[in-house]
Amino acid sequence: MARLVLFNKPYGVLSQFTDDGARATLADFVAVPGVYPAGRLDRDSEGLLLLTDDGRLQARIADPRFKLPKTYLAQVEGEADEAQLEQLRRGVMLKDGMTLPAQAERIAPPDLWPRDPPVRYRKSVPDCWIRLTLREGRNRQVRRMTAAVGLPTLRLVRWQIGEWTLDDLPVGAWREEAVTS
């Protein structure tokens, strides 16, 4: 039986257990021996990170060939309009090529934990929230996609990977789920 840990990664935490500097890592939060991240989440992104002790499960989660959907909630600068959302749905040309089409919709601001530090609020610049579901995992892809359509990302929270979701998992907390790989 494989072990699977769902972790709600806070902003500023590295998706690894060690660091040469004094930055926060998974070791500061997850006290489960023998598990490793299945994929990555940037230091300045928050939300769901899966860890497992099973190499095949890790590959199934992280390998783009399996195209496991990943859903993100993104607070973006500007008011997302239908044309921008449609660009995201069709795919966006980035420096490393065209992205696969994404599911994209504007959503009401989600009820999330406060970010530390908070997103800088600017009275003169509106913002909104969008939900994006991708089936590939390029480096900083959501941020690059939203910027390419004129909506720079201010806050990024990964909410779901495949069937696994944050649900009511508090920031900085983890829970273990049984899976068969």
Tab-separated table of C-alpha atoms in Angstrom, residues 13-134:
chain	number	residue	atom	x	y	z
A	13	VAL	CA	8.030	27.283	1.443
A	14	LEU	CA	10.288	25.287	-0.884
A	15	SER	CA	8.904	22.041	-2.381
A	16	GLN	CA	11.871	20.059	-1.042
A	17	PHE	CA	13.074	18.793	2.328
A	18	THR	CA	16.483	20.515	2.461
A	19	ASP	CA	17.942	23.904	1.615
A	20	ASP	CA	21.447	25.324	1.908
A	21	GLY	CA	20.016	28.679	2.954
A	22	ALA	CA	17.679	29.496	5.804
A	23	ARG	CA	14.491	29.161	3.759
A	24	ALA	CA	11.465	27.163	4.945
A	25	THR	CA	11.216	23.637	3.487
A	26	LEU	CA	8.851	20.666	3.676
A	27	ALA	CA	10.865	19.390	6.655
A	28	ASP	CA	9.472	22.304	8.684
A	29	PHE	CA	5.921	20.992	8.186
A	30	VAL	CA	5.741	17.317	7.137
A	31	ALA	CA	7.025	14.750	9.642
A	32	VAL	CA	6.474	11.645	7.523
A	33	PRO	CA	9.637	9.661	6.765
A	34	GLY	CA	10.241	8.274	3.294
A	35	VAL	CA	7.873	10.466	1.271
A	36	TYR	CA	8.931	12.763	-1.554
A	37	PRO	CA	7.092	15.417	-3.575
A	38	ALA	CA	5.247	14.242	-6.673
A	39	GLY	CA	5.854	17.370	-8.718
A	40	ARG	CA	6.714	20.849	-7.574
A	41	LEU	CA	5.016	24.033	-6.514
A	42	ASP	CA	7.003	27.251	-6.750
A	43	ARG	CA	8.110	28.941	-3.545
A	44	ASP	CA	5.785	31.884	-4.271
A	45	SER	CA	2.794	29.618	-4.959
A	46	GLU	CA	0.533	28.028	-2.373
A	47	GLY	CA	-1.732	25.059	-2.054
A	48	LEU	CA	-1.856	21.363	-2.762
A	49	LEU	CA	1.393	19.424	-2.913
A	50	LEU	CA	1.292	15.630	-3.001
A	51	LEU	CA	4.042	13.534	-1.419
A	52	THR	CA	4.407	9.771	-1.712
A	53	ASP	CA	6.749	6.901	-0.951
A	54	ASP	CA	5.801	5.066	-4.180
A	55	GLY	CA	7.848	5.780	-7.318
A	56	ARG	CA	5.147	4.601	-9.724
A	57	LEU	CA	2.501	6.759	-8.047
A	58	GLN	CA	4.923	9.689	-8.052
A	59	ALA	CA	5.405	9.270	-11.809
A	60	ARG	CA	1.657	8.947	-12.434
A	61	ILE	CA	1.038	12.206	-10.570
A	62	ALA	CA	3.976	14.256	-11.877
A	63	ASP	CA	4.676	12.953	-15.393
A	64	PRO	CA	3.022	15.118	-18.100
A	65	ARG	CA	2.411	11.993	-20.209
A	66	PHE	CA	-0.393	11.040	-17.825
A	67	LYS	CA	-1.977	14.510	-18.195
A	68	LEU	CA	-3.440	14.494	-14.684
A	69	PRO	CA	-5.551	17.675	-14.443
A	70	LYS	CA	-4.321	20.322	-12.009
A	71	THR	CA	-6.687	23.109	-10.930
A	72	TYR	CA	-5.409	26.485	-9.798
A	73	LEU	CA	-7.118	29.523	-8.301
A	74	ALA	CA	-5.338	32.660	-9.485
A	75	GLN	CA	-5.818	36.202	-8.323
A	76	VAL	CA	-4.859	38.292	-11.320
A	77	GLU	CA	-4.264	41.964	-11.929
A	78	GLY	CA	-7.047	43.380	-14.099
A	79	GLU	CA	-10.616	42.355	-14.872
A	80	ALA	CA	-10.578	39.108	-16.861
A	81	ASP	CA	-12.914	39.385	-19.836
A	82	GLU	CA	-14.352	36.652	-22.044
A	83	ALA	CA	-11.747	37.241	-24.792
A	84	GLN	CA	-8.863	36.688	-22.354
A	85	LEU	CA	-10.517	33.584	-20.895
A	86	GLU	CA	-11.087	32.252	-24.414
A	87	GLN	CA	-7.376	32.702	-25.208
A	88	LEU	CA	-6.538	30.577	-22.151
A	89	ARG	CA	-9.107	27.967	-23.253
A	90	ARG	CA	-7.567	27.729	-26.731
A	91	GLY	CA	-3.945	27.670	-25.550
A	92	VAL	CA	-1.380	30.422	-25.294
A	93	MET	CA	1.889	30.865	-27.181
A	94	LEU	CA	4.772	31.024	-24.702
A	95	LYS	CA	8.518	31.202	-25.362
A	96	ASP	CA	8.700	27.400	-25.094
A	97	GLY	CA	5.765	26.826	-27.462
A	98	MET	CA	2.004	26.618	-27.480
A	99	THR	CA	0.270	25.424	-24.315
A	100	LEU	CA	-2.460	22.847	-24.366
A	101	PRO	CA	-5.980	24.258	-24.046
A	102	ALA	CA	-6.994	24.967	-20.445
A	103	GLN	CA	-10.319	25.175	-18.706
A	104	ALA	CA	-10.664	28.798	-17.613
A	105	GLU	CA	-13.414	30.709	-15.867
A	106	ARG	CA	-13.782	33.811	-13.776
A	107	ILE	CA	-14.860	33.053	-10.210
A	108	ALA	CA	-15.919	34.951	-7.108
A	109	PRO	CA	-13.067	35.581	-4.674
A	110	PRO	CA	-12.572	32.247	-2.851
A	111	ASP	CA	-12.674	31.961	0.923
A	112	LEU	CA	-8.973	31.279	1.485
A	113	TRP	CA	-6.582	31.635	4.381
A	114	PRO	CA	-4.736	34.966	4.622
A	115	ARG	CA	-1.433	34.976	2.772
A	116	ASP	CA	1.695	35.941	4.666
A	117	PRO	CA	2.847	38.362	3.422
A	118	PRO	CA	-0.430	39.653	1.964
A	119	VAL	CA	-0.781	40.479	-1.720
A	120	ARG	CA	-0.061	44.156	-2.284
A	121	TYR	CA	-3.374	45.986	-2.665
A	122	ARG	CA	-3.532	48.838	-5.171
A	123	LYS	CA	-6.592	51.073	-5.199
A	124	SER	CA	-6.063	52.165	-8.785
A	125	VAL	CA	-5.620	48.651	-10.253
A	126	PRO	CA	-8.543	46.202	-10.136
A	127	ASP	CA	-8.061	42.487	-9.707
A	128	CYS	CA	-10.189	39.360	-9.992
A	129	TRP	CA	-9.979	35.594	-9.521
A	130	ILE	CA	-9.936	32.904	-12.185
A	131	ARG	CA	-9.934	29.109	-12.000
A	132	LEU	CA	-7.602	27.364	-14.448
A	133	THR	CA	-7.327	23.629	-15.035
A	134	LEU	CA	-4.252	22.439	-16.941
